Coordinates of C-alpha atoms and ligand atoms in Angstrom, one line a residue:
X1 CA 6.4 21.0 -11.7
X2 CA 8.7 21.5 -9.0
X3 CA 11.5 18.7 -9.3
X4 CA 14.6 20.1 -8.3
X5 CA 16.6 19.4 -5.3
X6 CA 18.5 22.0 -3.5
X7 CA 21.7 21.6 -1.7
X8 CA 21.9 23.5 1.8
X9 CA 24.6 23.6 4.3
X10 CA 24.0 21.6 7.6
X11 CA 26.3 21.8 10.1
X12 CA 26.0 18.7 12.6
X13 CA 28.2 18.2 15.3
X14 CA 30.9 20.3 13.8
X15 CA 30.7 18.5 10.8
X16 CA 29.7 19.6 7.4
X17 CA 26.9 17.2 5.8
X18 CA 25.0 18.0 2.6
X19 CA 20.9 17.7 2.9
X20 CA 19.0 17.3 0.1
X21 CA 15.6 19.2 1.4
X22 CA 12.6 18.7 -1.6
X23 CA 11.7 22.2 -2.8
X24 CA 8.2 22.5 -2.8
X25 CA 5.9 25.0 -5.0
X26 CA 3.8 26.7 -2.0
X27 CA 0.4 26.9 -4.4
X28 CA 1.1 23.3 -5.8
X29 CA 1.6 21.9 -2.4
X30 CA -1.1 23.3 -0.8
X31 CA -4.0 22.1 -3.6
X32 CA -2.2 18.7 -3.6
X33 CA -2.5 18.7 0.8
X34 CA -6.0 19.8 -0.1
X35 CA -7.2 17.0 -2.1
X36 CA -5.3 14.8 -0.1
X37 CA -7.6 15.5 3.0
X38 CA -10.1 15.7 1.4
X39 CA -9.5 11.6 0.3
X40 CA -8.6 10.9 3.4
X41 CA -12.0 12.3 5.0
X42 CA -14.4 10.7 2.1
X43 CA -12.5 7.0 2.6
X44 CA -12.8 7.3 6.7
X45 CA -16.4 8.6 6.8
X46 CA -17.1 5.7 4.1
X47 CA -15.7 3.3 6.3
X48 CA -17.3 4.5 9.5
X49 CA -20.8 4.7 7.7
X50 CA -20.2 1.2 7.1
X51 CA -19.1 0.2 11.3
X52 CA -15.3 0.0 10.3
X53 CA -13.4 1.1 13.5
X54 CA -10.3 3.0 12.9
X55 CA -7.3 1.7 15.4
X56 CA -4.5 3.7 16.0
X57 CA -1.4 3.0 14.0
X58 CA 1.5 0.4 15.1
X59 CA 4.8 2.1 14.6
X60 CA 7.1 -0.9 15.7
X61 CA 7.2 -4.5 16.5
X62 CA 8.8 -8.0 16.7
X63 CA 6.7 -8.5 13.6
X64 CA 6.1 -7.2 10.4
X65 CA 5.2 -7.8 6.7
X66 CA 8.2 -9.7 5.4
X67 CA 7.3 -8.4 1.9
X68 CA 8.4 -9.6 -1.7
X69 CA 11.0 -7.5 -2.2
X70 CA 14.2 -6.7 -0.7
X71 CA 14.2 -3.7 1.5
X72 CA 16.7 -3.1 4.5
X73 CA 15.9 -3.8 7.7
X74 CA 15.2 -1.0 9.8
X75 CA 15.6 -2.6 13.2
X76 CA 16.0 -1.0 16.8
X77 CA 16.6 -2.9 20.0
X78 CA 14.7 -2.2 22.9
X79 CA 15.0 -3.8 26.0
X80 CA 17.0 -6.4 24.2
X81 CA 14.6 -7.4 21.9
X82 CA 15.0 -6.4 18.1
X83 CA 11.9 -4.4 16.6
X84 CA 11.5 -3.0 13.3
X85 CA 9.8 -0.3 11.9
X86 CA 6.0 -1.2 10.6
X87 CA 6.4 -2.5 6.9
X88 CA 2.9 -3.2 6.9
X89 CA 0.5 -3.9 9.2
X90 CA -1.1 -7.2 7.9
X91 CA -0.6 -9.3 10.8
X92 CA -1.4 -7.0 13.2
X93 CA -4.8 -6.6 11.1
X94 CA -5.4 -10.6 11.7
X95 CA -4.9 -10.2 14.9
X96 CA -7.0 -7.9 15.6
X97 CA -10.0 -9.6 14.0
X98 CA -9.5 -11.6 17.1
X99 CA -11.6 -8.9 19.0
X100 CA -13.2 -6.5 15.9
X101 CA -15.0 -7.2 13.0
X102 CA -14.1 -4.6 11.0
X103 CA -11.1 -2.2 10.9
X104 CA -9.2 0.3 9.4
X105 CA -5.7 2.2 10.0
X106 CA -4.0 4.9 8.5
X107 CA -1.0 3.0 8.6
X108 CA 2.5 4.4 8.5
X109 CA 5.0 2.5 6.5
X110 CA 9.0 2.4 6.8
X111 CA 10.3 0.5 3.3
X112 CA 14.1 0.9 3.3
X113 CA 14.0 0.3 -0.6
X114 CA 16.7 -0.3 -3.0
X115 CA 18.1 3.0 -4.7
X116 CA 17.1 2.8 -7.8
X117 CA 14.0 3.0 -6.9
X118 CA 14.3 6.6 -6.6
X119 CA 13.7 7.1 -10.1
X120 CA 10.4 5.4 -10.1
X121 CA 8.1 8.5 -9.0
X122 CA 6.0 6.3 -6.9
X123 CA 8.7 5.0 -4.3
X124 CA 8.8 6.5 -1.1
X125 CA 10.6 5.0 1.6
X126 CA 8.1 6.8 4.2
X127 CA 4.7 6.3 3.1
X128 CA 0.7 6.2 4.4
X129 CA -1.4 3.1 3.5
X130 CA -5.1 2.9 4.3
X131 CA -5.5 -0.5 5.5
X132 CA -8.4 -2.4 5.9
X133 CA -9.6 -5.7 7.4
X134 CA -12.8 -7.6 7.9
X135 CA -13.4 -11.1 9.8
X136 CA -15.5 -13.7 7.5
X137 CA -15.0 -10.6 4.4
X138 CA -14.5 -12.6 1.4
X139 CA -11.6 -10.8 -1.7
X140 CA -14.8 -10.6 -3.5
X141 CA -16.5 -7.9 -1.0
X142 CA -13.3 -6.2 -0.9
X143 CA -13.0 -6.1 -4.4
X144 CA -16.8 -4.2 -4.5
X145 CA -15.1 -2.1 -1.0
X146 CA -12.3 -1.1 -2.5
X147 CA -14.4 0.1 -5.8
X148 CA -16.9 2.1 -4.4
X149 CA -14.0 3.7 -1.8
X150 CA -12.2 4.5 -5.2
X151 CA -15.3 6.0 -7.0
X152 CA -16.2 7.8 -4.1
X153 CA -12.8 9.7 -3.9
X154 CA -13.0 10.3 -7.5
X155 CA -16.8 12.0 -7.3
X156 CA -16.6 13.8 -3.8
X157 CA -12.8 15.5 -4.9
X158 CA -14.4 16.2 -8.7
X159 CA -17.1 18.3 -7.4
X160 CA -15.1 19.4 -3.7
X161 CA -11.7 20.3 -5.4
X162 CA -12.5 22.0 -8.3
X163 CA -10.3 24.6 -7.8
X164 CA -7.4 23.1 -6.6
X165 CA -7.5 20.4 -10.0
X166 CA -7.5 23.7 -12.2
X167 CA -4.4 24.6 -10.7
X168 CA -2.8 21.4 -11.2
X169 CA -3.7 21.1 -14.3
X170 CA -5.7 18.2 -13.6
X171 CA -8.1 17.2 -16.2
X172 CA -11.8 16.7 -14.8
X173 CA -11.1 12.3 -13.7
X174 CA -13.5 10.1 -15.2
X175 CA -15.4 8.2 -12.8
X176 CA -14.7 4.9 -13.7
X177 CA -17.6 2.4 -14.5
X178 CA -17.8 -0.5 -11.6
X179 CA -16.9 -3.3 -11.4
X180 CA -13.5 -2.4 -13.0
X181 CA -12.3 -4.9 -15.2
X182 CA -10.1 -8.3 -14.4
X183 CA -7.4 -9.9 -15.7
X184 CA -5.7 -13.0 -14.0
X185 CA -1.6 -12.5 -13.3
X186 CA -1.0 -15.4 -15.4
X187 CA -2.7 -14.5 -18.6
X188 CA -1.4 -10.8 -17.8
X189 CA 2.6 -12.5 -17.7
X190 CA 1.1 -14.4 -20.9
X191 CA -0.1 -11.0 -22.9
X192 CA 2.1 -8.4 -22.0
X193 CA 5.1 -9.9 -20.4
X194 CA 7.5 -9.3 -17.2
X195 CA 6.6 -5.8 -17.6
X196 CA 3.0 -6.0 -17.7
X197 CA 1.9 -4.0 -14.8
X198 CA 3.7 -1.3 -16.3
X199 CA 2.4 -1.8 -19.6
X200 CA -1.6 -2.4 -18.8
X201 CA -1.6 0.5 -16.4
X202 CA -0.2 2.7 -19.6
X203 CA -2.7 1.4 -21.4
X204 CA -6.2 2.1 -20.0
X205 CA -7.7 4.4 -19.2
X206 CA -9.7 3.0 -16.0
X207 CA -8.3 1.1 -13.1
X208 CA -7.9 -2.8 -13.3
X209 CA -7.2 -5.7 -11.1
X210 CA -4.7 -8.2 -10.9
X211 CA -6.5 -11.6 -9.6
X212 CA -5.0 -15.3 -8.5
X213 CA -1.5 -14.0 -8.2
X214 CA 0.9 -17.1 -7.6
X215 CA 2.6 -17.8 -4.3
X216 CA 5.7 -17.4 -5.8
X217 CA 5.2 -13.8 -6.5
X218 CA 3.8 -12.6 -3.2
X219 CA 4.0 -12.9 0.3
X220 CA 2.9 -16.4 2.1
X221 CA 0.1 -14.8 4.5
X222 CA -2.4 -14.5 1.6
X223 CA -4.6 -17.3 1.3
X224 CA -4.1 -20.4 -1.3
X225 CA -7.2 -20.9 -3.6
X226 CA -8.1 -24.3 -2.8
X227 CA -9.8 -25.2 -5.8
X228 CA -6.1 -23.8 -7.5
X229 CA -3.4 -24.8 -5.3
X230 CA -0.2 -23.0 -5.6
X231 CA -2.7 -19.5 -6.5
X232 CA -4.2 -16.8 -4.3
X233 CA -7.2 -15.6 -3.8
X234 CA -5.4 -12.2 -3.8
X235 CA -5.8 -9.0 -5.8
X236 CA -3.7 -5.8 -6.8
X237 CA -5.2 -2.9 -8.5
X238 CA -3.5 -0.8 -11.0
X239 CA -4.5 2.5 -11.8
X240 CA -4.7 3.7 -15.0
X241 CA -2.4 6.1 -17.1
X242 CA 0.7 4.6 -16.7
X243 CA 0.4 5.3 -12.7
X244 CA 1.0 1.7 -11.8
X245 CA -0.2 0.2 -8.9
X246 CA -2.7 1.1 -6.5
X247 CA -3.1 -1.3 -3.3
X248 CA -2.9 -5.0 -2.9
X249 CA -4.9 -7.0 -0.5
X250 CA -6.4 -10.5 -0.4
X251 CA -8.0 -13.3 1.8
X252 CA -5.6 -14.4 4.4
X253 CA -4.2 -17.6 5.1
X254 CA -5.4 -18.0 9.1
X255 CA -5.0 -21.8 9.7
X256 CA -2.0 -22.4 11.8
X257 CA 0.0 -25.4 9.5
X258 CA -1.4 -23.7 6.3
X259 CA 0.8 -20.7 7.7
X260 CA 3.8 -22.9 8.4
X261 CA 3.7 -24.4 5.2
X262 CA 3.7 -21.7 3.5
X263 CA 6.4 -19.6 5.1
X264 CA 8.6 -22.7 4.6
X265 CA 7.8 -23.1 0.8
X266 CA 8.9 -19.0 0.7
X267 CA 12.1 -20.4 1.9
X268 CA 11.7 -18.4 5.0
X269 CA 12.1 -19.1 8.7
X270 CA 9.7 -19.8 11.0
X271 CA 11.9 -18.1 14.1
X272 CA 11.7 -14.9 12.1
X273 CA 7.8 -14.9 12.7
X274 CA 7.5 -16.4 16.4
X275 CA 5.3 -14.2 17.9
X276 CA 2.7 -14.2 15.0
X277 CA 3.0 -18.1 14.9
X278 CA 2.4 -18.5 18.4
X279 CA -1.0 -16.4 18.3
X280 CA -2.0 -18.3 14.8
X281 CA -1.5 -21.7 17.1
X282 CA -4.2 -20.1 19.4
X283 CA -6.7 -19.0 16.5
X284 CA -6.9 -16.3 13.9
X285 CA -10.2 -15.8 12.4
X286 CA -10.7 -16.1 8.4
X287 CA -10.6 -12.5 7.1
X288 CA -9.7 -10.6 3.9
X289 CA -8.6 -7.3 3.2
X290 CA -6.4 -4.2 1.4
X291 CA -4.0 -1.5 2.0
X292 CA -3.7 1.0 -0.4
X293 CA -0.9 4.0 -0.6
X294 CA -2.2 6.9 0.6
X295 CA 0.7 9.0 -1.5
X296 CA 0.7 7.3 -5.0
X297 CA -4.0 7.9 -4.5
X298 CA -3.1 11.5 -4.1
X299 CA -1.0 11.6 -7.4
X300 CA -3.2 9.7 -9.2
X301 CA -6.0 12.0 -8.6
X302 CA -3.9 15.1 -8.8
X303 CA -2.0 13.7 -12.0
X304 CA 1.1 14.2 -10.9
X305 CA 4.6 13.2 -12.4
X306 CA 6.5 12.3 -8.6
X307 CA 5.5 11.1 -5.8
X308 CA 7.4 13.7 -3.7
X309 CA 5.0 16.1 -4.3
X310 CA 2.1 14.6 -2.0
X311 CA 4.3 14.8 0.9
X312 CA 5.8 18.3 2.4
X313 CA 8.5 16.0 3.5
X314 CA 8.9 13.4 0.9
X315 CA 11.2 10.2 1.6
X316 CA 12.7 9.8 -2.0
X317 CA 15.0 6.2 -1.5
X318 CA 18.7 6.8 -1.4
X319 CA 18.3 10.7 -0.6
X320 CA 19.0 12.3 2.5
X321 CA 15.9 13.8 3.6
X322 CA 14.1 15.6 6.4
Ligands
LIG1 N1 -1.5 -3.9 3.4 C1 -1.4 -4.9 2.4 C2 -2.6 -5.9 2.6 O1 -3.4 -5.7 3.4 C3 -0.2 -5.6 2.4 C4 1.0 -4.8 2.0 O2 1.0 -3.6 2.1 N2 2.1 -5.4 1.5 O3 -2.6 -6.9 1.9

């Protein structure tokens, strides 16, 4: 595999900068684009066969994911108001349930994440999610969505992408049996410990989801369990073979105060998500859904050691790239 990074001379402005520009193996890159389309196409005509609308992608706004991580901000100012670069979609999703019933995006992402996440292999600061949303949808039915979607991929690429797998080296991928198995983040912390995602995604050899992930440990727009308060009914899935995680998604909080108090209890500020608060005042429909990384599907399926290889220009955090 292709890892190395080479250093050309750029001249800019009559200054010398160094660019780092990914060196891609032609044949690797072009069975890796290959397969990549080829998930792409299976997931959209999935979704359409099941009246999912695809919407066009929102590339900036006043609002955005806040996520549970740090990541810079990646902020431009026009007409004197501040935007920032889509982190995810989510709340453009609920909103949008306000007029569709079902919808999906291939959603460009901007994450401005810390350096040493560069190391990771699955970091990219430039990324594709599939994202997905469906008024009255339930994380149950997107739990079955997001399985089939998965096993689909897995079957149509097997039997489509023969070739380009035998290339990469790519073992034939089990389909995995549904449903895929659960473990709740609690007894997950209990078992493995801090590092369990890590460690269960090493260990098995099928994907597995993460339910009831605390409040604490995610963002405030999923929605609280209410026969558990202080839990989600939220899910992440990992895949298996040590390639960590896959997509998270959830039921969404839509009631106005529920919202508030939730933001609050994050310790964030209200001001910071006006526009969405004054929308949720007017209504937002009960809906659940899932975004999962188009990049880190493709290396899955592809078995690939770093991320930068499903891209033919790969955002690796911290690097200078094109
Ligand atoms: N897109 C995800 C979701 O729908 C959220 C995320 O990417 N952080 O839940």
């Amino acid at each position: 595999m292709t890892e190395n990074y080479e250093k050309c001379l750029y001249t800019y402005l009559g200054r010398h900068i160094y660019m780092h520009m990914y060196q891609h193996d032609a044949k690797r890159l072009e069975a890796i684009l290959r397969v990549q389309s080829e998930i792409k196409k299976t997931m959209a005509d999935y979704l359409k066969s099941k009246d999912f609308i695809e919407i066009s992608p929102v590339i900036l706004s006043p609002i955005t994911d806040p996520l549970n991580h740090p990541t810079a901000p990646a902020d431009i100012k026009c007409y004197g108001k501040t935007y920032r670069l889509m982190q995810s979609m989510i709340f453009h999703k609920q909103i949008a349930m306000r007029y569709l019933e079902k919808i999906f995006v291939f959603s460009p992402n901007i994450r401005i994440e810390p350096v040493n996440r560069r190391k990771t292999g699955r970091h990219l600061f430039e990324f594709t999610q599939l994202d997905v949303e469906a008024r009255e949808a339930t994380r149950e039915g997107m739990i079955k969505l997001c399985e089939t979607l998965i096993t689909r991929v897995i079957k149509i690429v097997n039997n489509k992408c023969r070739d380009e797998l035998t290339l990469l080296g790519r073992k034939k991928l089990q389909v995995p049996k549904k449903p895929f198995k659960r473990i709740k983040y609690d007894d997950a912390y209990t078992k493995y410990g801090k590092e369990f995602e890590t460690k269960i995604s090493q260990k098995n050899k099928h994907p597995i989801w993460i339910t009831d992930i605390p409040l604490q440990h995610r963002e405030f727009y999923d929605r609280e369990d209410p026969k558990k308060p202080g839990y989600l009914r939220d899910m992440d899935l990992l895949y298996p073979e040590g390639y960590g995680e896959a997509l998270s998604g959830g039921e969404r909080e839509y009631q106005y105060e529920k919202i508030k108090e939730h933001i609050k209890k994050k310790g964030q500020r209200l001001s910071d998500f006006q526009e969405y608060l004054q929308i949720a005042k007017h209504g937002l429909p009960p809906s659940a859904g899932f975004g999962i990384g188009i990049e880190r599907l493709t290396r899955f399926i592809c078995g690939l050691k770093r991320i930068e290889e499903t891209s033919l220009f790969p955002k690796t955090p911290g690097k200078t790239c094109l």
